[in-house]
XYZ file of C-alpha atoms in Angstrom:
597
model
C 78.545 79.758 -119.720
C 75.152 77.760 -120.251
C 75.825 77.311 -124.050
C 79.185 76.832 -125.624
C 79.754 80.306 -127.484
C 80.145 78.643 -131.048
C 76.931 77.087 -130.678
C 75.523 80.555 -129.973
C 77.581 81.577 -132.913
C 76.418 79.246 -135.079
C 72.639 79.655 -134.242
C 73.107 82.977 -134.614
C 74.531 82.780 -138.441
C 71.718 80.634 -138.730
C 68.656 82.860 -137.411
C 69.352 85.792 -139.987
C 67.624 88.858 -137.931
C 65.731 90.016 -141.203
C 64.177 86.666 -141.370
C 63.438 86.483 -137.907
C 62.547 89.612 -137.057
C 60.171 89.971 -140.491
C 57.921 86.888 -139.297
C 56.488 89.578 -136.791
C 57.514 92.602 -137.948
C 56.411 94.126 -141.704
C 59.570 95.438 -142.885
C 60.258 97.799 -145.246
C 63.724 98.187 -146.964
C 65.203 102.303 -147.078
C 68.712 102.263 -147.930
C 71.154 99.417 -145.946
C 68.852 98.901 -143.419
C 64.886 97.255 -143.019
C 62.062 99.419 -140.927
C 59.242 98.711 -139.522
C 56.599 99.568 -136.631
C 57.841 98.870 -133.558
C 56.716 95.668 -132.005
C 57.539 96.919 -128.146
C 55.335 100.236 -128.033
C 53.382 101.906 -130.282
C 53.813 104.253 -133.279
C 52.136 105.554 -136.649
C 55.422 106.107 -138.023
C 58.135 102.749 -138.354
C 60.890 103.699 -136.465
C 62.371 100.466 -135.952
C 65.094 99.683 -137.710
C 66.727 96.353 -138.976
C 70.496 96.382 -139.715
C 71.577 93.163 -141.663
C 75.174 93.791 -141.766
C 75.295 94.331 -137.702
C 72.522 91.538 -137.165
C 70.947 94.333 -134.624
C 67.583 95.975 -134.285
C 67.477 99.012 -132.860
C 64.028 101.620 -132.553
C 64.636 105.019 -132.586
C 61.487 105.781 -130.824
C 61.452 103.753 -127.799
C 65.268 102.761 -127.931
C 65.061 99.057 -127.418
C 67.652 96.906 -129.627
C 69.851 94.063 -129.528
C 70.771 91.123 -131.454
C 68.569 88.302 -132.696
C 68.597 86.274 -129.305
C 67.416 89.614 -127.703
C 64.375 90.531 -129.745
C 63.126 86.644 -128.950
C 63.223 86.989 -125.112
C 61.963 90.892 -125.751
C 58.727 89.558 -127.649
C 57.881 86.078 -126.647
C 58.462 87.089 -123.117
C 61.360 84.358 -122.790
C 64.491 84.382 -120.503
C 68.133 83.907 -122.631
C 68.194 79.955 -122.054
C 64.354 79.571 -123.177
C 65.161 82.192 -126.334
C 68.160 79.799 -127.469
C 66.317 76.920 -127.212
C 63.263 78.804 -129.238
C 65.923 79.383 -131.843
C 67.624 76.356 -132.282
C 64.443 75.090 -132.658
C 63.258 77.298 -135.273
C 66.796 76.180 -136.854
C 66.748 72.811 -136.664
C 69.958 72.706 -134.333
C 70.088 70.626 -131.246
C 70.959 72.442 -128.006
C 74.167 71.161 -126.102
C 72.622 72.022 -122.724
C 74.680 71.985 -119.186
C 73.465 70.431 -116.147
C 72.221 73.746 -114.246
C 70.728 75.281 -117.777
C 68.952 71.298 -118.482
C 67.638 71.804 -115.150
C 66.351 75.163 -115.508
C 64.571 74.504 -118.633
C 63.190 70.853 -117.216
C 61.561 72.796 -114.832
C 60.068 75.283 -117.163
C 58.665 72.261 -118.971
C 57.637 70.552 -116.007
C 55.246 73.784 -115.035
C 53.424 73.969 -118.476
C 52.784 69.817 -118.439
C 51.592 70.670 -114.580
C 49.588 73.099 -116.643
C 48.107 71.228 -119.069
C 47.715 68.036 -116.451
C 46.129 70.222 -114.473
C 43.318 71.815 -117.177
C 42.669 67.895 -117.800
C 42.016 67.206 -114.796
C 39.544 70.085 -114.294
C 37.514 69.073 -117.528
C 37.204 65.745 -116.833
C 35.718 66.646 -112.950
C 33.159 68.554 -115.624
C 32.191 65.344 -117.411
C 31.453 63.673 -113.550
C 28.744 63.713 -111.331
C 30.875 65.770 -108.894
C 30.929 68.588 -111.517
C 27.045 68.993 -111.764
C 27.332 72.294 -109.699
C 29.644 73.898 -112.867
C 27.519 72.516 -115.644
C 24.447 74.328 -114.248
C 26.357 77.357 -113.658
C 27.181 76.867 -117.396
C 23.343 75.636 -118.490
C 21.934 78.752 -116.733
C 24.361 81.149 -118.758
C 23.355 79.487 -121.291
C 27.027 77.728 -122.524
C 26.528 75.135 -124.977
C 28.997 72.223 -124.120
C 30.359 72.836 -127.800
C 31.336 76.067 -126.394
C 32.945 74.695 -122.942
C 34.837 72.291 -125.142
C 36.395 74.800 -127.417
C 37.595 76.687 -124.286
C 38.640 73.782 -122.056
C 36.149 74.664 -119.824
C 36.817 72.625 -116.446
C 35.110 72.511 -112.769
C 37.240 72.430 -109.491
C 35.583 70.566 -106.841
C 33.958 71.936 -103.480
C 36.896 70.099 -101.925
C 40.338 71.284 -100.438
C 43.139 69.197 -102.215
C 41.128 67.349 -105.151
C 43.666 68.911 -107.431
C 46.400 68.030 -105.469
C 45.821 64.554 -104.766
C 45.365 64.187 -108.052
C 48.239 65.753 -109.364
C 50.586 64.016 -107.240
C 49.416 60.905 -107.776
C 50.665 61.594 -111.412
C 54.143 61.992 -109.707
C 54.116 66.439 -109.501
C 55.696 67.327 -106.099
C 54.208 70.072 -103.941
C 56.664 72.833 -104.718
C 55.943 72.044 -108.066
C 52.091 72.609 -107.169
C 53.047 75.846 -105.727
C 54.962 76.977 -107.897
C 52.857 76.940 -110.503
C 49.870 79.072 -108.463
C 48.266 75.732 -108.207
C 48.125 75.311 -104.777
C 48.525 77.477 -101.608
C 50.273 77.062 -98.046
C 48.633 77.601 -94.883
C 49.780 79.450 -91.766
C 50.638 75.624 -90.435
C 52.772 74.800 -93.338
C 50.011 72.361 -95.128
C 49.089 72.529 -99.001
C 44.645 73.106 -100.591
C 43.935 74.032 -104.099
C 44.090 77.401 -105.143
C 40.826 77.422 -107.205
C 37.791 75.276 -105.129
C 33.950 74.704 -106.256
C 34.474 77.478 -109.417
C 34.014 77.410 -113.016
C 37.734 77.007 -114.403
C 39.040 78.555 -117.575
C 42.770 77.353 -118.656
C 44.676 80.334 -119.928
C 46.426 79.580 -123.086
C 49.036 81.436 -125.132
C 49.873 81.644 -128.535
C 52.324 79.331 -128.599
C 48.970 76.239 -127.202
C 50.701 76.585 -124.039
C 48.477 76.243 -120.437
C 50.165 79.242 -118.644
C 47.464 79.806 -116.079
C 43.838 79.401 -114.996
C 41.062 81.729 -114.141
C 38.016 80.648 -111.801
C 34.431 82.363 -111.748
C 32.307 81.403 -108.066
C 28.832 79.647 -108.732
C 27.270 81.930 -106.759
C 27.023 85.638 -104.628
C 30.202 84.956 -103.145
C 33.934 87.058 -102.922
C 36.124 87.181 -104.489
C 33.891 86.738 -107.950
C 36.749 85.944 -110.177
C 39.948 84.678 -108.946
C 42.987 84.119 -111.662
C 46.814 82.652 -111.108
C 49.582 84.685 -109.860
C 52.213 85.214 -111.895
C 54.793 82.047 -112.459
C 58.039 81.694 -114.451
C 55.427 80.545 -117.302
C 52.724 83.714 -116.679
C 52.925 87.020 -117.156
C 49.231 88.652 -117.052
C 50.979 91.740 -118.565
C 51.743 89.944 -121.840
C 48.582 87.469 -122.135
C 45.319 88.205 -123.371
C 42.444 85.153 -122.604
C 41.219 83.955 -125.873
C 43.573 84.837 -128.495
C 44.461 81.430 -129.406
C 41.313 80.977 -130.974
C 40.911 84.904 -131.695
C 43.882 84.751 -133.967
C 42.009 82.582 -136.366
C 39.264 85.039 -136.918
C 38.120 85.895 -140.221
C 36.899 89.422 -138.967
C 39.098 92.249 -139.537
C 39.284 93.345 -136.268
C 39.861 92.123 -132.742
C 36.994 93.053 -129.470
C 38.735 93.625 -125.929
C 36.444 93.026 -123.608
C 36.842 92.717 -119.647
C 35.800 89.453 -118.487
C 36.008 85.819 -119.457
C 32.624 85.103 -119.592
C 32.246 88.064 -122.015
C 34.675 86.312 -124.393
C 32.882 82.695 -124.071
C 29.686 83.993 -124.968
C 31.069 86.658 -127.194
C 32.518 83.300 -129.257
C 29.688 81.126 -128.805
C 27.521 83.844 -130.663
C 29.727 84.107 -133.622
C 32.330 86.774 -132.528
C 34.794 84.753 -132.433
C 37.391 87.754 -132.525
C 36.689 88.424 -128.900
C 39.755 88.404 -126.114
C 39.915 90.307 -122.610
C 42.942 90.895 -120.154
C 43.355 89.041 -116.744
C 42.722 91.231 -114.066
C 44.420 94.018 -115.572
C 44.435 97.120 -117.496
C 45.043 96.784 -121.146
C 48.764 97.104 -121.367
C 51.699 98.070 -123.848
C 52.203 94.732 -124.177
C 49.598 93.141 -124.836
C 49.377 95.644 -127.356
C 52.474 94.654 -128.801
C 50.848 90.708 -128.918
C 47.817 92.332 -130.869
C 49.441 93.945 -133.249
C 50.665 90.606 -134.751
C 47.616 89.789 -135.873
C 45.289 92.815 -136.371
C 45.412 96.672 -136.834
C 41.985 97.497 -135.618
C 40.773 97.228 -132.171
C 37.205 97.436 -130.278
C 37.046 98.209 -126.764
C 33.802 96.600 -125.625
C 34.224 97.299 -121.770
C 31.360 97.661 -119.217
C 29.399 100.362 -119.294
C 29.527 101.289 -115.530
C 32.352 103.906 -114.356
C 35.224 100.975 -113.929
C 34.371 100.386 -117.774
C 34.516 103.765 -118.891
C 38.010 104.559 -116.515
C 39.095 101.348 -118.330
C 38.659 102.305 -121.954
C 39.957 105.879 -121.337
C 43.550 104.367 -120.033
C 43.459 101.663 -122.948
C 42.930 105.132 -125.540
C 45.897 106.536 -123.852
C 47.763 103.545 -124.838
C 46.964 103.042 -128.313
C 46.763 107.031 -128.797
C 49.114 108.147 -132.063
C 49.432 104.133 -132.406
C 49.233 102.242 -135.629
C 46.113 100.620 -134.772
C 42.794 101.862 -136.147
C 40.519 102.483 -132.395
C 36.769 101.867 -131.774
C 34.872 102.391 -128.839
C 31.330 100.111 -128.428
C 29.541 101.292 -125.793
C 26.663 99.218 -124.281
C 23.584 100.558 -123.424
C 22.171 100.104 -120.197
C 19.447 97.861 -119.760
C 15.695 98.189 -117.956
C 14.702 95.553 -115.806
C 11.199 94.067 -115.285
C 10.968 96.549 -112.568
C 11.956 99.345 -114.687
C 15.427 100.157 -113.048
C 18.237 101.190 -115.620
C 21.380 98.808 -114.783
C 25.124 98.575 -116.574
C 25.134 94.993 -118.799
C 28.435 93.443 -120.308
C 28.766 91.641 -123.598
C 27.406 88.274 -121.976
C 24.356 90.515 -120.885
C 23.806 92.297 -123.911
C 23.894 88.614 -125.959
C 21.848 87.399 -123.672
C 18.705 90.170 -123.786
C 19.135 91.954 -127.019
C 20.924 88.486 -129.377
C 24.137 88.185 -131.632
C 22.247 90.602 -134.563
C 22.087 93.817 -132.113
C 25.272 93.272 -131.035
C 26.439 93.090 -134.376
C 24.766 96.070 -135.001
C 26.284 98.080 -132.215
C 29.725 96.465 -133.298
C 29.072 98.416 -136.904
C 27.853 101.241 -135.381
C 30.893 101.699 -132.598
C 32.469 104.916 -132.248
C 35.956 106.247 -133.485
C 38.289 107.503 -130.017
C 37.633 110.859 -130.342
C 34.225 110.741 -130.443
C 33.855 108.818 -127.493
C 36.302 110.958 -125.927
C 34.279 114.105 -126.832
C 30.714 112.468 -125.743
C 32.334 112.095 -122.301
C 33.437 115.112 -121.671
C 29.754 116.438 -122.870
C 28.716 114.490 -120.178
C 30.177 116.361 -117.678
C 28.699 119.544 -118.186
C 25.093 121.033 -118.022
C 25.490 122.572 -121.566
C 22.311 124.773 -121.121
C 24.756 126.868 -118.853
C 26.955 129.155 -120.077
C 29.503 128.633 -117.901
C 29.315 124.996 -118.169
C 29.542 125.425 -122.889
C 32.908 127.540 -122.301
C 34.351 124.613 -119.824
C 33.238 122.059 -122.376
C 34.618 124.123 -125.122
C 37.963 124.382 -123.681
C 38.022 120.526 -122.811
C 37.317 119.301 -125.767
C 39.414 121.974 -127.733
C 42.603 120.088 -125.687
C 41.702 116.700 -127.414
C 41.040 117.949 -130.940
C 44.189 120.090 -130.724
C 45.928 116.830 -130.029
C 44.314 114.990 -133.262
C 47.571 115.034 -135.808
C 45.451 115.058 -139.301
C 43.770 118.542 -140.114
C 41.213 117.142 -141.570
C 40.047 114.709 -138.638
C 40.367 118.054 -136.865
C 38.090 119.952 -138.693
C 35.243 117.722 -138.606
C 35.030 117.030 -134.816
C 35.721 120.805 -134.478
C 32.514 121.330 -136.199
C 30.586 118.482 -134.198
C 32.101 120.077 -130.588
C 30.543 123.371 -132.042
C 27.072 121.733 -132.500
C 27.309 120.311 -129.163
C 27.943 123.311 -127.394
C 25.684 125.458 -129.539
C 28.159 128.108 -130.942
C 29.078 128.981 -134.172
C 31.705 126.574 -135.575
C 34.273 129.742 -136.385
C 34.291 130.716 -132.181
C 35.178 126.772 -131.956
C 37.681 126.241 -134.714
C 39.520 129.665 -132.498
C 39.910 128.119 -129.529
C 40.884 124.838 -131.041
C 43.145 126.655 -132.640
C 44.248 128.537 -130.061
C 44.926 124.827 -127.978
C 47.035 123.869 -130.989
C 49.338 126.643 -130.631
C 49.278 126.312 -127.012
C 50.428 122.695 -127.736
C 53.258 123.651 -130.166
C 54.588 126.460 -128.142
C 54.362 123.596 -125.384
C 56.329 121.390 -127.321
C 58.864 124.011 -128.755
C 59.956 125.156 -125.406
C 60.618 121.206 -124.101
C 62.477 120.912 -127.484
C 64.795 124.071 -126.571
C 65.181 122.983 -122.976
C 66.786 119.377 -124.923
C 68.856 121.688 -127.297
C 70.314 123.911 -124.522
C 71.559 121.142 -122.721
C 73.424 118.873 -124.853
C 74.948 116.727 -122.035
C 71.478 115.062 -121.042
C 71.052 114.288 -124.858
C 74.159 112.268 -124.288
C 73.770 110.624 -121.430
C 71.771 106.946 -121.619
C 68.385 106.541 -121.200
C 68.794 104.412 -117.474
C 70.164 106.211 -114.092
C 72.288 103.679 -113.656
C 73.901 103.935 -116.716
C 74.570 107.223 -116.622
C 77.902 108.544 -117.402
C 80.613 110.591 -115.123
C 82.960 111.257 -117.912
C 81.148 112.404 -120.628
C 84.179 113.398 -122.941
C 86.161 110.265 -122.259
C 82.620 108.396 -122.778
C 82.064 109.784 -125.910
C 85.364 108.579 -127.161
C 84.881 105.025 -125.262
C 81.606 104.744 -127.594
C 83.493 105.840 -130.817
C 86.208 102.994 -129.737
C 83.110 100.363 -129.882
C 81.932 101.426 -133.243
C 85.067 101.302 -135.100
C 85.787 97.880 -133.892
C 82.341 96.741 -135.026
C 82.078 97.577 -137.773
C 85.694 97.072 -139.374
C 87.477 94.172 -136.712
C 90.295 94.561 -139.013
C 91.047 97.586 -136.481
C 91.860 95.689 -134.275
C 95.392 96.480 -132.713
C 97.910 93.779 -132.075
C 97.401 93.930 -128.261
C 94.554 95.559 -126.064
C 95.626 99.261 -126.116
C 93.323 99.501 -122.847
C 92.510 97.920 -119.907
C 88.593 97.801 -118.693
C 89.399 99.595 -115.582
C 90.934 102.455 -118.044
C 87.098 103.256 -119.094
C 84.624 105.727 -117.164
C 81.625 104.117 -118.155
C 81.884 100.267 -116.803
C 79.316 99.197 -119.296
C 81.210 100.300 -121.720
C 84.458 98.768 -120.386
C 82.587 95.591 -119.966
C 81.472 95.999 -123.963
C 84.805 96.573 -125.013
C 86.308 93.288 -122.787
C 83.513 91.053 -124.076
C 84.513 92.228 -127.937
C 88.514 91.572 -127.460
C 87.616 88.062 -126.078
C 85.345 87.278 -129.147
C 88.278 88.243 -131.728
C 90.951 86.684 -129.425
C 89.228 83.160 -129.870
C 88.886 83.939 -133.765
C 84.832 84.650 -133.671
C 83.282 87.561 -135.266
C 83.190 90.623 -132.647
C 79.601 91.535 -132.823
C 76.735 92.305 -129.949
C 74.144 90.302 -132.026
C 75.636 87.058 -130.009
C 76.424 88.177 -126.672
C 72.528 88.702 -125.326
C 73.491 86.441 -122.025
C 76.123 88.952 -121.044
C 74.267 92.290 -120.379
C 70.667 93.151 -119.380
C 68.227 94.210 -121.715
C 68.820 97.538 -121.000
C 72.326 97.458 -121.540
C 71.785 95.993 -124.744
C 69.561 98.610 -125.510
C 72.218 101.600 -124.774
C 74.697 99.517 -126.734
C 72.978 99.032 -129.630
C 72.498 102.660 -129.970
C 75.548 103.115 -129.498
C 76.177 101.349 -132.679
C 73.412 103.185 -134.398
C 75.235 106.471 -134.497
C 77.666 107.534 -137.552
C 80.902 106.944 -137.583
C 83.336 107.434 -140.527
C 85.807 104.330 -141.269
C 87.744 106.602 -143.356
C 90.916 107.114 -141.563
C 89.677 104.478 -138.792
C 93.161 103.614 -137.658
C 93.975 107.628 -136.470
C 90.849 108.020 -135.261
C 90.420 104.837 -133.381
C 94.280 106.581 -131.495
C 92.631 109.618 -131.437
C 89.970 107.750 -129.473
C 92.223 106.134 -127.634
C 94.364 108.453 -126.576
C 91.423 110.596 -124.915
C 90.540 107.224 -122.445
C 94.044 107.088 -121.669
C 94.157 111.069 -120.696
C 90.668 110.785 -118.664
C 91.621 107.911 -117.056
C 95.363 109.256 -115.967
C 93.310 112.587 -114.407
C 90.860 110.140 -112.938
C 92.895 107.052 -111.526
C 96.057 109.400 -110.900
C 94.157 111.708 -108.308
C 94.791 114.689 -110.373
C 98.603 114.410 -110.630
C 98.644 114.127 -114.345
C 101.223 116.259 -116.133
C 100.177 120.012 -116.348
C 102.029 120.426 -119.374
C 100.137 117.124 -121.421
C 97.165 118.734 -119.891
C 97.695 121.874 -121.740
C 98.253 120.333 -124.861
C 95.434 117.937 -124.482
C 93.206 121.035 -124.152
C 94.866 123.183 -127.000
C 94.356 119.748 -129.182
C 90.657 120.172 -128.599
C 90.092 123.816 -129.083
C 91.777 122.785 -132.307
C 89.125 120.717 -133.380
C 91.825 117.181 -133.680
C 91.096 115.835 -130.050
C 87.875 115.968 -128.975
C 86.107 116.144 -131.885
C 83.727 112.768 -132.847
C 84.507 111.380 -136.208
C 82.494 111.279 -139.118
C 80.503 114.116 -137.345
C-alpha cells in the first residue's frame, strides 16, 4: 500500500466529510443527513446527500459517492496519492510517503515547476529585444503591458529549441520537456519547442498552478491558436482560462467566452469576470468548477454559426441546472466597405468600447429566448407553412420550460411571432406538454415493469448474474456498516462464495479492516476500488435497512449466498430437497425477502 492504512485512518477522522465537503458544497441539514446541489452535474433540486455518521456522500441524481478521499480526487481532478497529500495538508498531518508513491508525486511537482519555469521564461523573452515581434502583436491589439502582466503574458521565440535549451540548462531532462507538452519529437528521434514565434498565455488553475500554455500566431498563418495536450497536470475538460483572476470578481455573474484574447481584452476593459474554455466545448465539468463561485452565467460566444452551435450545446448543459443562463449575442459589424462580418468580444471592445458592451451585457437574453429567436430564424414566417413549423418547434421548447408561469409568457411572445392568436399557441404548447408527459409516463412504466434493471448497477461491468443472491450480498454489506458489532466470530463466507466480485471484494476489504481493530467503513478505502465502484457501493449503503433483529437477518442473508453459491459452484448438484425448502422459505415471505423493506 502507498500509505500506511492508520495514517489514512487517521486523516480521515481528521477531514470530517461535512466540513470538507461544505467548503464547496452549500449544505443544508434534513433529518441525519446534509444536502446539497450536486457539485459533479447539474440540478435545480439538491440531491446530494451528506451522511456524517457513514462519512459518505452519495447523489441520488447522478449516483456518484464515496468517502472523503473520493470526493477530493472527484472535484479537484486529483489521483488517490495527490488527494491524500491535499488532505493531510488541509490537516496539518505530514505524509509518510513510500519510495514509488515519493516518486510519483516528485514528478507531479516536477511538471508544474517545469510549468511555472517555463511561463518565466516566456515573459522574460517578452521584456527582450528578441520578443519585439509579440509586443507589437500585443501594441496593435491594443494590450496595455499592465494587462500582459496580470496574465503572464510571454513570447516564444522564432527559434526551434529556445525553450529547451533553456530549460535544461536549469537541470529539466527531455522526457520531462515532453512530458509536460513542452516539447515535441521528430520522425528522427530529436526534441523543438512545441509553441515557436507565438504570443504565449500560461494556463493557470485555481489552485495558482501553471498547468498548460496556449499560443496565438502573429500573423495569417495555421494553425491560429495552438494549446497543450493534456498532461498528468492538464485536463482541458476541467480548466477554464482566466478564472484565477475571474474568481475575484465583484460582478455577480461570470462571461464564457471562446477565445483567449476575448478574455484579455474582456479584463483589460473592466470585465474582469470573463473566462473561456481551451479548445473545447463548455463541459459538465467545468460547470461543476463554476458553480463554486457563481450561479449566473453569460455565454458571450461568436456570432458566426460555430458560435451559435457552441452556445446551443453549452444550454443543453446547464438546461434544468441551478445556474441562472444568459445569452449575449454580438451584433455583426459593417466594415469601411460596407460588408456585414461576425466580431468577438475583443472586436466588439475594440469598435463599439467597454460602455456598449456593458450595455449589451444588461441587455442579454434569458435561454429561452434565444432559443426561440433561433428557431424564428429558420423559417419565412410570412408563409403559412413555414408559422405552423415554427409553431410546433418552438411549442417543443416551451413545453420543456418546468415553471407555468415562464411558460405562459414566452407562449404569448411565440404567438406574436408567428402572428396567431395566443389561445391557438397556448393549444399546441399544450398539446407538446402532454405529449412530453405521456412521453415520460410510458419510460417510467417500462422502469416499473421491469424491476430487475432497477436493480442492477449503473456500469456493464458491474452488472450482476445473481440477482437474488446479490441482493442479499448487498444487505450483508449494510448490516456490517452500519452496526460492526455484527460481526460474527469468524468469516461466515469466503469471497469466492459471492456472485457479484465487487461485492466479494467489498466484503474482504471490510473483514480485514475489523480484523486489524480499525473501524469497517468505505469512507477510508478510496485506493481500493475505482470511482465507479465506489459509486455502486456507496449506494449500496444508501438504501434502508432495519438493524432491528440484525443478527437473524444478517443469517438470513447469509444463508441465501451460501444456497446461490452451492447451485452455482456445485454445477447444479445441490440437494433437491434444500432446494425445495429454500423456495417454499421464499414464497413464505422469511427467505428472500429484504429487511427493513
Amino acid at each position: 500500500m502507498p500509505f500506511p492504512q492508520s495514517f489514512l485512518d487517521e486523516l480521515v477522522a481528521r477531514s470530517d466529510i461535512v466540513d470538507v465537503v461544505g467548503s464547496y458544497v452549500q449544505l443544508t441539514r434534513k433529518g441525519a443527513n446534509l444536502f446539497g446541489l450536486c457539485p459533479f452535474h447539474s440540478e435545480k433540486t439538491g440531491s446530494f446527500s451528506v451522511s456524517p455518521d457513514k462519512q459518505i456522500y452519495y447523489c441520488f441524481g447522478c449516483k456518484r459517492g464515496g468517502g472523503v478521499i473520493n470526493f477530493i480526487m472527484e472535484e479537484e481532478n486529483l489521483s488517490f496519492p495527490d488527494a491524500v497529500r491535499f488532505l493531510a495538508k488541509r490537516a496539518g498531518m505530514e505524509v509518510p510517503e513510500e519510495d514509488g508513491d515519493r516518486e510519483a508525486g516528485r514528478r507531479r511537482q516536477r511538471l508544474l515547476d517545469l510549468n511555472r519555469d517555463a511561463a518565466r521564461f516566456y515573459y522574460q523573452m517578452l521584456q527582450q529585444p528578441e520578443g519585439r515581434a509579440v509586443q507589437e502583436y500585443l501594441d496593435r491589439r491594443k494590450i496595455r503591458r499592465a494587462t500582459a502582466v496580470n496574465f503572464g503574458l510571454g513570447a516564444s521565440l522564432d527559434a526551434w529549441d529556445a525553450l529547451i535549451l533553456a530549460m535544461t540548462k536549469k537541470g529539466y531532462t527531455k522526457s520531462e520537456l515532453l512530458e509536460a507538452g513542452l516539447a515535441v519529437q521528430n520522425r528522427n528521434g530529436g526534441l523543438y519547442d512545441k509553441f515557436r514565434n507565438r504570443l504565449i498565455f500560461p494556463v493557470i488553475d485555481v489552485r495558482g498552478d501553471v498547468v498548460a500554455f496556449g499560443g496565438r500566431v502573429l500573423d495569417k498563418s495555421e494553425p491560429k491558436y495552438m494549446n497543450s495536450q493534456e498532461t498528468p497536470v492538464y485536463s482541458k475538460r476541467r480548466v477554464l482560462y482566466g478564472l484565477n483572476l475571474a474568481k475575484k470578481s465583484k460582478r455577480s455573474n461570470i462571461i464564457l467566452c471562446e477565445g483567449n484574447i476575448d478574455v484579455v481584452t474582456l479584463h483589460q476593459a473592466g470585465f474582469d469576470n470573463a473566462v473561456a474554455s481551451m479548445g473545447t466545448a463548455l463541459t459538465v465539468e467545468q460547470t461543476r468548477l463554476l458553480s463554486r463561485f457563481t450561479k449566473e452565467l453569460v455565454l458571450c460566444y461568436d456570432n458566426d454559426n460555430a458560435g451559435k452551435i457552441a452556445t446551443e450545446r453549452a444550454l443543453e448543459i446547464l438546461n434544468n441546472s441551478e445556474f441562472s443562463v444568459k445569452v449575449l449575442q454580438l451584433p455583426r459589424r459593417r466594415t469601411e466597405e460596407g460588408e456585414l462580418v461576425k466580431q468577438d468580444a475583443d472586436d466588439f471592445i475594440k469598435f463599439q468600447g467597454k460602455d456598449a458592451f456593458e450595455a449589451l451585457l444588461n441587455g442579454s437574453e434569458n435561454g429561452i429566448e434565444f432559443r426561440m429567436a433561433q428557431a424564428a430564424g429558420k423559417y419565412d414566417l410570412s408563409s403559412d407553412e413555414a408559422r405552423v413549423a415554427y409553431c410546433e418547434e418552438v411549442s417543443g421548447l416551451l413545453a420543456a420550460l418546468a415553471n407555468p408561469v415562464e411558460r405562459e409568457i414566452y407562449t404569448t411572445r411565440a404567438a406574436e411571432t408567428a402572428k396567431i392568436t395566443p389561445e391557438a399557441m397556448r393549444l399546441e404548447v399544450q398539446r407538446a406538454f402532454k405529449r412530453r408527459l405521456s412521453r415520460e409516463k410510458r419510460q417510467e412504466l417500462r422502469r416499473d415493469l421491469n424491476p430487475a434493471a432497477q436493480l442492477q448497477p449503473k456500469e456493464r461491468e458491474l452488472r450482476y448474474d445473481n440477482i437474488r443472491s446479490a441482493r442479499a450480498e448487498e444487505g450483508i454489506l449494510r448490516l456490517l456498516i452500519r452496526d460492526e458489532s455484527l460481526f460474527p466470530e469468524e468469516p461466515p463466507l469466503r469471497e469466492e462464495q459471492f456472485s457479484s466480485p465487487l461485492l466479494g471484494r467489498a466484503f474482504t476489504v471490510l473483514w480485514q479492516a475489523k480484523a486489524a481493530g480499525r473501524v469497517p467503513s468505505l469512507a477510508a478505502q478510496a485506493e481500493f476500488f475505482s470511482q465507479e465502484e465506489m459509486n455502486h457501493l456507496t449506494g449500496v449503503c444508501q438504501q434502508p435497512e432495519s438493524l432491528r433483529n440484525g443478527r437473524q437477518a444478517l443469517a438470513d442473508y447469509i444463508r441465501i449466498v451460501q444456497t446461490e453459491a452451492e447451485k452455482r459452484l456445485g454445477g447444479g448438484t445441490a440437494d433437491p430437497l434444500l432446494a425445495a425448502t429454500e423456495k417454499y422459505k421464499d414464497k413464505k415471505g422469511t427467505g428472500g425477502k429484504q429487511h427493513g423493506k
